[in-house]
Tab-separated table of C-alpha atoms and ligand atoms in Angstrom:
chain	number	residue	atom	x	y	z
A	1	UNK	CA	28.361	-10.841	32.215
A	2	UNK	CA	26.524	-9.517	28.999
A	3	UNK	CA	26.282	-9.861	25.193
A	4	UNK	CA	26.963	-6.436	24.127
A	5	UNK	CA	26.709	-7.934	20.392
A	6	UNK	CA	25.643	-10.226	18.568
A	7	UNK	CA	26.212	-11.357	14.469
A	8	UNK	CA	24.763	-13.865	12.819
A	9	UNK	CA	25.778	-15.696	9.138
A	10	UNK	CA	23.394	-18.233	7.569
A	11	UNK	CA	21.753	-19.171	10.899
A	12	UNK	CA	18.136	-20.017	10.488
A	13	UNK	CA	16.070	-17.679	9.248
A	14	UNK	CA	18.734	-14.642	9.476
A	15	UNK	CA	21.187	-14.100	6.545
A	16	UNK	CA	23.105	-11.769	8.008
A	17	UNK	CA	22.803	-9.711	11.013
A	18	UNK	CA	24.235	-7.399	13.509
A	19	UNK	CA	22.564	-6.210	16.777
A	20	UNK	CA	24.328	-4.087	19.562
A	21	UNK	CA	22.223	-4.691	23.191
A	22	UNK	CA	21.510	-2.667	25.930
A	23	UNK	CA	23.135	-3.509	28.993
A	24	UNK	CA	19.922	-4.513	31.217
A	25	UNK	CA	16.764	-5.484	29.414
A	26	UNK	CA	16.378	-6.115	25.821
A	27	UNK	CA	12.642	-6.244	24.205
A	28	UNK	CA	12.325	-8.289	20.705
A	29	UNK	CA	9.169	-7.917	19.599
A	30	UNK	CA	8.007	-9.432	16.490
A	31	UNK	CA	5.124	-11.261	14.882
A	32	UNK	CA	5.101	-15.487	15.282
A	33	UNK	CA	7.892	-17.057	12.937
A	34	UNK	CA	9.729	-14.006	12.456
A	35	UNK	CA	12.995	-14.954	14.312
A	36	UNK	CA	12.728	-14.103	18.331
A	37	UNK	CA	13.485	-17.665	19.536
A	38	UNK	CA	16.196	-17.683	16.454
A	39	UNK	CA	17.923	-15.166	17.965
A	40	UNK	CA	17.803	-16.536	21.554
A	41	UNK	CA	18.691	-20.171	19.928
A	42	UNK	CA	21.726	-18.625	19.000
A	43	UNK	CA	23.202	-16.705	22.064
A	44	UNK	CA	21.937	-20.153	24.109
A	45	UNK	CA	24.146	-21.804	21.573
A	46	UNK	CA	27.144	-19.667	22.665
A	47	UNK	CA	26.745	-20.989	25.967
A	48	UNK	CA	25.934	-24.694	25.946
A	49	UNK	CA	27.432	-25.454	22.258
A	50	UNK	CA	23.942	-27.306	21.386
A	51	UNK	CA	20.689	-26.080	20.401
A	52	UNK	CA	17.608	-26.178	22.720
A	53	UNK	CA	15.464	-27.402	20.021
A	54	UNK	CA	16.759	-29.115	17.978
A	55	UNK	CA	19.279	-32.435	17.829
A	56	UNK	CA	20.548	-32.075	14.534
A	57	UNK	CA	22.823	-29.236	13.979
A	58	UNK	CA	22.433	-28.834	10.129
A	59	UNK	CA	18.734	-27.469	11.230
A	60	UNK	CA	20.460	-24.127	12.547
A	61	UNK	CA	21.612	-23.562	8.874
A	62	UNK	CA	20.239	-21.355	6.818
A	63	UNK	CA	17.804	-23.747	4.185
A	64	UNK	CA	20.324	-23.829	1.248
A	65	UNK	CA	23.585	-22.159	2.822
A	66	UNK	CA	26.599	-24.674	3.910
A	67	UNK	CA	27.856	-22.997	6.883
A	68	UNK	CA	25.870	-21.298	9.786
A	69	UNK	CA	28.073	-18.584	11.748
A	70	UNK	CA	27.097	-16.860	15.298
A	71	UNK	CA	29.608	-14.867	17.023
A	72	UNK	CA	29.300	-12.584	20.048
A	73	UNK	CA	31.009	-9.988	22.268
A	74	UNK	CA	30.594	-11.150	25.606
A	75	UNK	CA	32.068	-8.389	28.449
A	76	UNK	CA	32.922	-9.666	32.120
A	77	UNK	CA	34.584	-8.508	34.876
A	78	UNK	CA	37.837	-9.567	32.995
A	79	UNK	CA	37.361	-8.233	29.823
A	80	UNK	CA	35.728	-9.014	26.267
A	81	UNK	CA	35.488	-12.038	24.447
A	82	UNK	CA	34.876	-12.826	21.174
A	83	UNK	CA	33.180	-16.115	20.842
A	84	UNK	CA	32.741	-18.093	16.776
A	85	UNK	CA	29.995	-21.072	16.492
A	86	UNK	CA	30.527	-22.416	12.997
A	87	UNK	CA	28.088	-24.869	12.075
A	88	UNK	CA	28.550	-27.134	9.200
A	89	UNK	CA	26.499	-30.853	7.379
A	90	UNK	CA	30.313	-32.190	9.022
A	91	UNK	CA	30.252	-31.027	12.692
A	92	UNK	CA	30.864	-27.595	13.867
A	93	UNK	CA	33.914	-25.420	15.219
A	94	UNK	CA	34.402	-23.004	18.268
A	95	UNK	CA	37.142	-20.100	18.082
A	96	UNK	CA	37.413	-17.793	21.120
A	97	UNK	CA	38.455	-14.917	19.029
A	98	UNK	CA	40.549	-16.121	16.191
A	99	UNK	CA	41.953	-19.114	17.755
A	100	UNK	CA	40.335	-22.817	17.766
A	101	UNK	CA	38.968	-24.010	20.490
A	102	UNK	CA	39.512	-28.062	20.810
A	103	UNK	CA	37.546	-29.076	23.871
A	104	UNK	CA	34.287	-27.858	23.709
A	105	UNK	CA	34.540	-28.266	27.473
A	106	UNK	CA	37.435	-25.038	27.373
A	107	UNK	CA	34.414	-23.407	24.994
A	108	UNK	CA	31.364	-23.934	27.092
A	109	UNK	CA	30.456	-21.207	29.774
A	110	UNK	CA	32.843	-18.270	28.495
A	111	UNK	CA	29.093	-16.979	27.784
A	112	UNK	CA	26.356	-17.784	30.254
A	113	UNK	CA	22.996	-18.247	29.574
A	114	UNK	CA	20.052	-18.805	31.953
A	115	UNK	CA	17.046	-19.578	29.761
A	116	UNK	CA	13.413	-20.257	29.630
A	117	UNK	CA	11.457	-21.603	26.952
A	118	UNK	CA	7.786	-22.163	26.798
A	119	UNK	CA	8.699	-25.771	26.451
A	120	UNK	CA	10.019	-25.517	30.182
A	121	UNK	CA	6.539	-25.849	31.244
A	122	UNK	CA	6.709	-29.371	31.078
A	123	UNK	CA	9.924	-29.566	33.080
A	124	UNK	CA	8.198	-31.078	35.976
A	125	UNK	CA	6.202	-33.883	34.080
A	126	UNK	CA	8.979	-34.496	31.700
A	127	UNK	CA	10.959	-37.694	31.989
A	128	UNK	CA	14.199	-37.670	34.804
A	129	UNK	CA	16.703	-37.455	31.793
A	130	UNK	CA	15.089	-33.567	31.056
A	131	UNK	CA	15.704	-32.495	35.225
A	132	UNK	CA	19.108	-34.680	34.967
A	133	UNK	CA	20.010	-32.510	31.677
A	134	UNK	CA	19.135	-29.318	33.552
A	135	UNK	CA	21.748	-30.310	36.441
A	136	UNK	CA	24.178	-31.317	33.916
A	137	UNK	CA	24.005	-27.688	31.428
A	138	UNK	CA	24.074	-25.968	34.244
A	139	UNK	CA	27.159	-27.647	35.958
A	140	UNK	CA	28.732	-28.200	32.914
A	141	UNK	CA	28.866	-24.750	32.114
A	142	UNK	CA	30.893	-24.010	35.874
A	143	UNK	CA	33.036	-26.466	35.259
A	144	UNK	CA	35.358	-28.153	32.609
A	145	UNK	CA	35.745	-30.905	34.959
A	146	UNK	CA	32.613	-31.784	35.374
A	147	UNK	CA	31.893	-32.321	32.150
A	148	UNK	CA	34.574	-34.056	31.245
A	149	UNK	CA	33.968	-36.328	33.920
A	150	UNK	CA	30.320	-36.450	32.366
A	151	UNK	CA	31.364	-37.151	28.689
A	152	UNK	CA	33.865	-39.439	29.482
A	153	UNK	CA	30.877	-41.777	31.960
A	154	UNK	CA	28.618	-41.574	28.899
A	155	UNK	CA	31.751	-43.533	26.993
A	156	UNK	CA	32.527	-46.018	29.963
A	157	UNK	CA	28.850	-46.563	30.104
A	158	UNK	CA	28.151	-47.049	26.547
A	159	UNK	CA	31.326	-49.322	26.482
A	160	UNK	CA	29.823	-51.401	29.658
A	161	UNK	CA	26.808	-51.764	28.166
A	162	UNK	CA	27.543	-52.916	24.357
A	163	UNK	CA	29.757	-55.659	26.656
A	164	UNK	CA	26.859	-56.822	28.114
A	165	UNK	CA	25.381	-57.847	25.006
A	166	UNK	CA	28.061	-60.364	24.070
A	167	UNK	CA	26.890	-63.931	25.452
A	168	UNK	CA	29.149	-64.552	27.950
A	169	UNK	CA	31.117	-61.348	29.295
A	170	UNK	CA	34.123	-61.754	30.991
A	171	UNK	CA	33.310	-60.811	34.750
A	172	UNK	CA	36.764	-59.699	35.311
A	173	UNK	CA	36.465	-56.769	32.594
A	174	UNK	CA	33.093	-55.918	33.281
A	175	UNK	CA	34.602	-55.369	37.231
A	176	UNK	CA	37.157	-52.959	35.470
A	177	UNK	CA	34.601	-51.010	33.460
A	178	UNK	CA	32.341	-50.792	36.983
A	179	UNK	CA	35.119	-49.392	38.712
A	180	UNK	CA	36.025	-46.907	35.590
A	181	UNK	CA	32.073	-45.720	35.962
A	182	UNK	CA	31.826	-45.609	39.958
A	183	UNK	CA	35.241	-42.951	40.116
A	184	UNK	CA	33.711	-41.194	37.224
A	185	UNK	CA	30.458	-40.665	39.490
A	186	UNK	CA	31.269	-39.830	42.410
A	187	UNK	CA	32.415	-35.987	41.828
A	188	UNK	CA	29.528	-35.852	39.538
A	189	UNK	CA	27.320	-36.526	42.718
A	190	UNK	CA	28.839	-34.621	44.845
A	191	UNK	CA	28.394	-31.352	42.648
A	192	UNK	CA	24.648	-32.456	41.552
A	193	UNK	CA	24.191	-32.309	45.126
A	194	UNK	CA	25.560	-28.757	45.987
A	195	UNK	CA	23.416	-27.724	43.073
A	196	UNK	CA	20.420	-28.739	44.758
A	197	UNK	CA	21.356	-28.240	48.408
A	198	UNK	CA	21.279	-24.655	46.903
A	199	UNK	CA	18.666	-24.236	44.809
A	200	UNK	CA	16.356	-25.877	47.938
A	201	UNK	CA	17.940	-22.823	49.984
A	202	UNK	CA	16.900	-20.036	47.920
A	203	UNK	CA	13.917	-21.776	46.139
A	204	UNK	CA	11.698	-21.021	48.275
A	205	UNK	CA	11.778	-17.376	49.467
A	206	UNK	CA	11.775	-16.792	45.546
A	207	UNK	CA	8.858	-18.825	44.962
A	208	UNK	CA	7.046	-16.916	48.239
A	209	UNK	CA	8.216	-13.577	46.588
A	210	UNK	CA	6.830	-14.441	43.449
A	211	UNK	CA	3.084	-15.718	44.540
A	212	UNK	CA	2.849	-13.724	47.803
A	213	UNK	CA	1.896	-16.315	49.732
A	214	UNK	CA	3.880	-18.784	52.052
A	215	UNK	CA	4.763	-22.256	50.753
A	216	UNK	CA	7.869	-24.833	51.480
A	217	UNK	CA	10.045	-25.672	48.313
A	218	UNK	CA	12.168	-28.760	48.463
A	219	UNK	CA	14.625	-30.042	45.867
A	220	UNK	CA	15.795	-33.427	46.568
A	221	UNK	CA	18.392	-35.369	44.910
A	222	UNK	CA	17.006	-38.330	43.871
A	223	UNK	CA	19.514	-41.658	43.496
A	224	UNK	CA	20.391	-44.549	44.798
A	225	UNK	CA	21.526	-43.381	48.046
A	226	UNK	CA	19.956	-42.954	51.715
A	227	UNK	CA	22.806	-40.677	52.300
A	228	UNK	CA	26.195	-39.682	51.258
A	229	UNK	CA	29.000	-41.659	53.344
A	230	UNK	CA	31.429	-43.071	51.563
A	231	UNK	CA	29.956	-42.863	48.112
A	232	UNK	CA	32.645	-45.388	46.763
A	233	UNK	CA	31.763	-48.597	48.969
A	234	UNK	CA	27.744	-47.990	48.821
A	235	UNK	CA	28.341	-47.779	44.754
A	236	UNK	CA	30.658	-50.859	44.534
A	237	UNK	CA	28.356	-53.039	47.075
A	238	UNK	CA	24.681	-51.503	44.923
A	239	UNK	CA	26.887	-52.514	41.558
A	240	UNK	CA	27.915	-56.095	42.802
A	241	UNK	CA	24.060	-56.849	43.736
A	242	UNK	CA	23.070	-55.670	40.294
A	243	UNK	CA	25.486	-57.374	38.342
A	244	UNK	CA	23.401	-60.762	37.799
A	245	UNK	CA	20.474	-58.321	36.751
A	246	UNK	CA	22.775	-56.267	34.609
A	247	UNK	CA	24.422	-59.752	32.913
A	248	UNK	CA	20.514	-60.803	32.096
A	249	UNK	CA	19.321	-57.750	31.051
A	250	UNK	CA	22.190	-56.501	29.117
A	251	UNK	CA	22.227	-53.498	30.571
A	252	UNK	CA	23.577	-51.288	33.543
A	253	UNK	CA	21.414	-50.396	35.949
A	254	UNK	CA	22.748	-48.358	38.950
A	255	UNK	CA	24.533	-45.151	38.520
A	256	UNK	CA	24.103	-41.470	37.784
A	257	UNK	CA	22.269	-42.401	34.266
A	258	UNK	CA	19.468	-42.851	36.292
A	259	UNK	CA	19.006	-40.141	38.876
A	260	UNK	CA	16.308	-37.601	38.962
A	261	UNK	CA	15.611	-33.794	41.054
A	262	UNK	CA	12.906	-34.372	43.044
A	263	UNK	CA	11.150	-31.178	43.555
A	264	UNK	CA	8.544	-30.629	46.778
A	265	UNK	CA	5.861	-28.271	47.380
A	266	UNK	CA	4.651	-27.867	50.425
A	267	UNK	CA	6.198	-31.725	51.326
A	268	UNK	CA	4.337	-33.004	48.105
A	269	UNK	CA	5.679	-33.952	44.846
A	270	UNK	CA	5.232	-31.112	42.597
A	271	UNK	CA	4.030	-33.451	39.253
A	272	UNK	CA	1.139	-34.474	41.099
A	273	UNK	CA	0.393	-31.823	43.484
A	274	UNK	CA	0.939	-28.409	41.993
A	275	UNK	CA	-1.750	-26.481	39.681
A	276	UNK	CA	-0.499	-25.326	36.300
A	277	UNK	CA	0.059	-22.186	37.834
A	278	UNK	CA	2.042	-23.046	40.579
A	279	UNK	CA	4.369	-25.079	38.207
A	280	UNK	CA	4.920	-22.446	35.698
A	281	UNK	CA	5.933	-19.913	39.074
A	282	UNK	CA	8.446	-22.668	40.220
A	283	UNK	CA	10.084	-22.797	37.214
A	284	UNK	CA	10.373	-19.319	36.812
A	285	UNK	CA	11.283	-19.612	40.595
A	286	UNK	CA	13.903	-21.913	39.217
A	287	UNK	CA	15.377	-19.978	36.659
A	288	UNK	CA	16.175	-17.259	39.450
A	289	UNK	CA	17.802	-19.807	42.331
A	290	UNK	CA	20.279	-21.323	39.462
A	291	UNK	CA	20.671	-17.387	38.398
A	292	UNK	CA	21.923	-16.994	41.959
A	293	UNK	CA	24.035	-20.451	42.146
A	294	UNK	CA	25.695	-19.058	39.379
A	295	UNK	CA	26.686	-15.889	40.714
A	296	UNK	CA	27.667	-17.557	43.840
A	297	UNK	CA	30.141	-19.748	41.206
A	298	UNK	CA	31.643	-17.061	39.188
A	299	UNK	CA	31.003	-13.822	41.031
A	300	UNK	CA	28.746	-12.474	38.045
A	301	UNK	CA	25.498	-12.750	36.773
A	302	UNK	CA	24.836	-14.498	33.962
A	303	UNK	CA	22.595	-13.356	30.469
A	304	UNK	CA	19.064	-14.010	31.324
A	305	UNK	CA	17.419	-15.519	27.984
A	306	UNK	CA	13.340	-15.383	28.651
A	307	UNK	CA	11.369	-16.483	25.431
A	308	UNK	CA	7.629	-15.298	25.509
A	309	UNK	CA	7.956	-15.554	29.173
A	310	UNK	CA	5.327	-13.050	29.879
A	311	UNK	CA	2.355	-14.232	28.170
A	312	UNK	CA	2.294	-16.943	30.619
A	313	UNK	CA	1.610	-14.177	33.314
A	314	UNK	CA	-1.137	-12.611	35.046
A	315	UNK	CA	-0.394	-8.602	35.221
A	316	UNK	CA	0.646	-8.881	39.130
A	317	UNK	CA	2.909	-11.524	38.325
A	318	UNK	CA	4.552	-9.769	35.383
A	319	UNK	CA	5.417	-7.201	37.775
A	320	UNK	CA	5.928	-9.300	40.542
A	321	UNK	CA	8.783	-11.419	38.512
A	322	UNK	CA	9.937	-8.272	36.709
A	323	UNK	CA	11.206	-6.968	40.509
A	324	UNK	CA	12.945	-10.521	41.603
A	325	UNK	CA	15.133	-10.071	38.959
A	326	UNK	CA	18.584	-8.959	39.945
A	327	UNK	CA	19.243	-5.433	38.730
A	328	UNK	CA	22.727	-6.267	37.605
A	329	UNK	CA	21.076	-8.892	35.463
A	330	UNK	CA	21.398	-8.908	31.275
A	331	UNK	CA	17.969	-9.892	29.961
A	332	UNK	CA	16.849	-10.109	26.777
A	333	UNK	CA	12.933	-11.143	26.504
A	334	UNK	CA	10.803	-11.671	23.799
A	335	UNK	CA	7.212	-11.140	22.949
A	336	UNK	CA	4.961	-10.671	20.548
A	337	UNK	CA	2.656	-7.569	22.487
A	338	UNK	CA	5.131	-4.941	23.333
A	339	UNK	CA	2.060	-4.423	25.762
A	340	UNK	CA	2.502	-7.178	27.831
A	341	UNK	CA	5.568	-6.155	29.272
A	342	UNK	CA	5.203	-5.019	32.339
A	343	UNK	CA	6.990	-3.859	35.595
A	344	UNK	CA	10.214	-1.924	34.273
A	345	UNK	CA	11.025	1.269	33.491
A	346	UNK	CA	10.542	2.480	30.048
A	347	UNK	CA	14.418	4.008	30.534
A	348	UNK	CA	16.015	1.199	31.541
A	349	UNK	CA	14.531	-0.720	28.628
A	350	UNK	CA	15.704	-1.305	24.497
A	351	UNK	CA	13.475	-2.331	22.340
A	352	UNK	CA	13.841	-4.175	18.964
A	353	UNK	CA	11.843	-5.386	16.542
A	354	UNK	CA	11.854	-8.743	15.007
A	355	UNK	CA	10.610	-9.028	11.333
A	356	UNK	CA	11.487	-12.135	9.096
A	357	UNK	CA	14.936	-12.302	9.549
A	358	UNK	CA	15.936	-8.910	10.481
A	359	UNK	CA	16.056	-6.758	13.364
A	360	UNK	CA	16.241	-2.989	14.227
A	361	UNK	CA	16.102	-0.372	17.131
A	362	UNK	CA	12.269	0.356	17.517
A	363	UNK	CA	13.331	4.269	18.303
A	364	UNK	CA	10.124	5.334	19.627
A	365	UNK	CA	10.060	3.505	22.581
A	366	UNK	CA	7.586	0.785	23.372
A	367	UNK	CA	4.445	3.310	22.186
B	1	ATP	N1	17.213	-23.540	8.858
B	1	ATP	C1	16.333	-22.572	8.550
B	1	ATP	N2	16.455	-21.860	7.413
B	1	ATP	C2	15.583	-20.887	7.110
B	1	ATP	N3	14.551	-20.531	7.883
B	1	ATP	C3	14.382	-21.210	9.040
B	1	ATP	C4	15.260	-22.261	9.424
B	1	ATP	N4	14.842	-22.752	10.623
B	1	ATP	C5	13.756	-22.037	10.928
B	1	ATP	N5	13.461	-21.116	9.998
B	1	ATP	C6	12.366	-20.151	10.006
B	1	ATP	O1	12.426	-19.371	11.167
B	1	ATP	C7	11.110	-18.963	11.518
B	1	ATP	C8	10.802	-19.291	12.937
B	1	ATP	O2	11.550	-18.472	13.731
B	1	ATP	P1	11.348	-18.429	15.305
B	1	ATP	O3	11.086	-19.767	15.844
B	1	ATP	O4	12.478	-17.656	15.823
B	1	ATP	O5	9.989	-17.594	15.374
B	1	ATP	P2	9.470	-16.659	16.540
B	1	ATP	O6	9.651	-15.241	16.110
B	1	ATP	O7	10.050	-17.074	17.825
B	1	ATP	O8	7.907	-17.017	16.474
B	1	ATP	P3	6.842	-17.358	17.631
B	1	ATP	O9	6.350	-16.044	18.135
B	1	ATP	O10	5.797	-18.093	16.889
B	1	ATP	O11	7.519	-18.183	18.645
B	1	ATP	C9	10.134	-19.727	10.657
B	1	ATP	O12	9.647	-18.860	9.665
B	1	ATP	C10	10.996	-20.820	10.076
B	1	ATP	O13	10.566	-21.204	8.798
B	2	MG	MG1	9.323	-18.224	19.376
């Protein structure tokens, strides 16, 4: 899969713009604040219908404009697709060519996007709901179901919870809205799961590749559970035991709300264990296992989206992580050195440049 185009309308700092890509790696280079991680914002946006910075939409318009447009060409093995963001102050709307979209479930994953952000670097430190989010964008983007099944826990659970505020629930509904939430859960396990099982399979050769030296990588589903036998009885009997706590705490405490990735180096919990160094390798080590659970998915890569990965680099480990990536793989990087890219071949390379809102072919090359 690859964005062979791009066009923006109104969308941050860009008031109108058009960029064709090259079909493997795309450079923007640019000054700070001139648009790089706009432009990456944007495709993301195309794939998980939310920004990755920001919560409020009406941020992503243009300061004074009313709407914000993005629309890309996205090719696939089964043809192009013309994908419409508009972004409004009253909610936004997603066309697939010319024709609305109502579920942003049917929406998300026409375009995938694997991407890393500087902010990634805290991934491992970062609170559970950051590693469960992870699980979720990814999976959601695979499947409708799954997030369906997602949105529609977050309402049960919502619903469960605003009940247990009232002084004296009835026990008989709350028993309805626990079943609703354990039947909404268990497929949800059951793919987070998968995701991992995977990930923990290909995790570590990656990482290996990456620092040339030998280490152990484990990703471990952290829940409730010692393991994964009937999921249904273990949930009802670890609700029922909770449900005095949950009545005097007003809130619900078992389920997938609360589950966390565990991740293992070497046996020992990577927050706590791993340097800096190591940490920002695993994550890029990351980024490359769910780049292959993908492909294992839907039979094609997806866009690789890499914002000022490289400065984070030593020059071995540019190269190094410029060779794990997949050759069939669309990438589009930015920096602000041209120089620090390393590890590719200048003819397998495009290069554009970034400058306060606009962007253009550098035709020279990177010299
Ligand atoms: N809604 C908006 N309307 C207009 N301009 C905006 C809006 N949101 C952000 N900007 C501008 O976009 C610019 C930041 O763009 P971006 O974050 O893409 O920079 P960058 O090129 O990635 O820089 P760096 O190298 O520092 O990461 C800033 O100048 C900011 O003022
Ligand atoms: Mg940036």
């Amino acid at each position: 899969m690859r964005i062979s185009e791009i066009r923006l309308k109104n969308f941050r700092n860009y008031s109108s713009l058009k960029v064709c890509f090259e079909k493997r790696i795309n450079i923007l280079v640019g000054d700070n604040a001139q648009g790089k991680t706009n432009l990456l914002e944007a495709i993301s946006f195309l794939s998980t219908v939310r920004s990755f910075r920001v919560k409020e939409e009406t941020d992503l318009i243009k300061k004074d404009c009313d709407i914000a447009r993005i629309e890309g060409l996205i090719t696939s093995q089964t043809g192009e697709k013309r994908l419409t963001a508009l972004i409004t102050a009253n909610g936004k709307s997603l066309l697939v060519y010319k024709n609305p979209v109502k579920k942003t479930s049917e929406f998300i994953g026409q375009c995938n996007a694997v991407l890393f952000t500087p902010a990634d670097m805290d991934f491992f430190e970062a609170p559970p709901k950051v590693r469960r989010r992870m699980m979720d964008v990814e999976l959601s983007k695979l499947s409708a179901v799954y997030m369906e099944n997602l949105n529609q826990y977050a309402k049960v659970l919502k619903e469960r919870n605003t009940y247990l505020k009232q002084e004296r629930p009835d026990l008989q509904y709350l028993e309805v809205l626990s079943e609703q939430l354990i039947n909404l859960q268990i497929p949800i396990i059951q793919s987070r799961r998968e995701f991992l099982d995977f990930i923990t399979e290909r995790i570590s050769s990656l990482f290996c590749r990456f620092m040339d030296e030998n280490h152990v990588i484990a990703v471990k589903y952290d829940s409730e559970f010692e393991n994964y036998d009937s999921l249904y009885d273990q949930l009802k009997s670890k609700m029922a035991s909770s449900l005095k706590r949950d009545i005097a705490l007003k809130i619900t405490h078992v389920g997938i709300h609360r589950d966390d990735a565990r991740f293992l180096l070497n046996g020992f919990d990577v927050p706590t264990f791993a340097s800096q160094g190591q940490k920002r390798m695993l994550i890029l080590a990351l980024k490359m296992a769910i780049l292959e659970f993908i492909v294992s998915k839907i039979n094609t890569y997806p866009i690789l989206l890499l914002d000022d990965v490289f400065s984070e680099l030593d020059i071995k480990k540019k190269e190094r992580f410029a060779n794990l990536l997949p050759k069939e793989v669309q990438i589009l990087i930015t920096t602000t050195e041209i120089g620090e890219i390393k590890g590719w071949e200048e003819s397998e390379l495009g290069v554009f440049i970034v400058k306060n809102g606009f962007i253009a072919p550098h035709k020279e090359g990177i010299r």
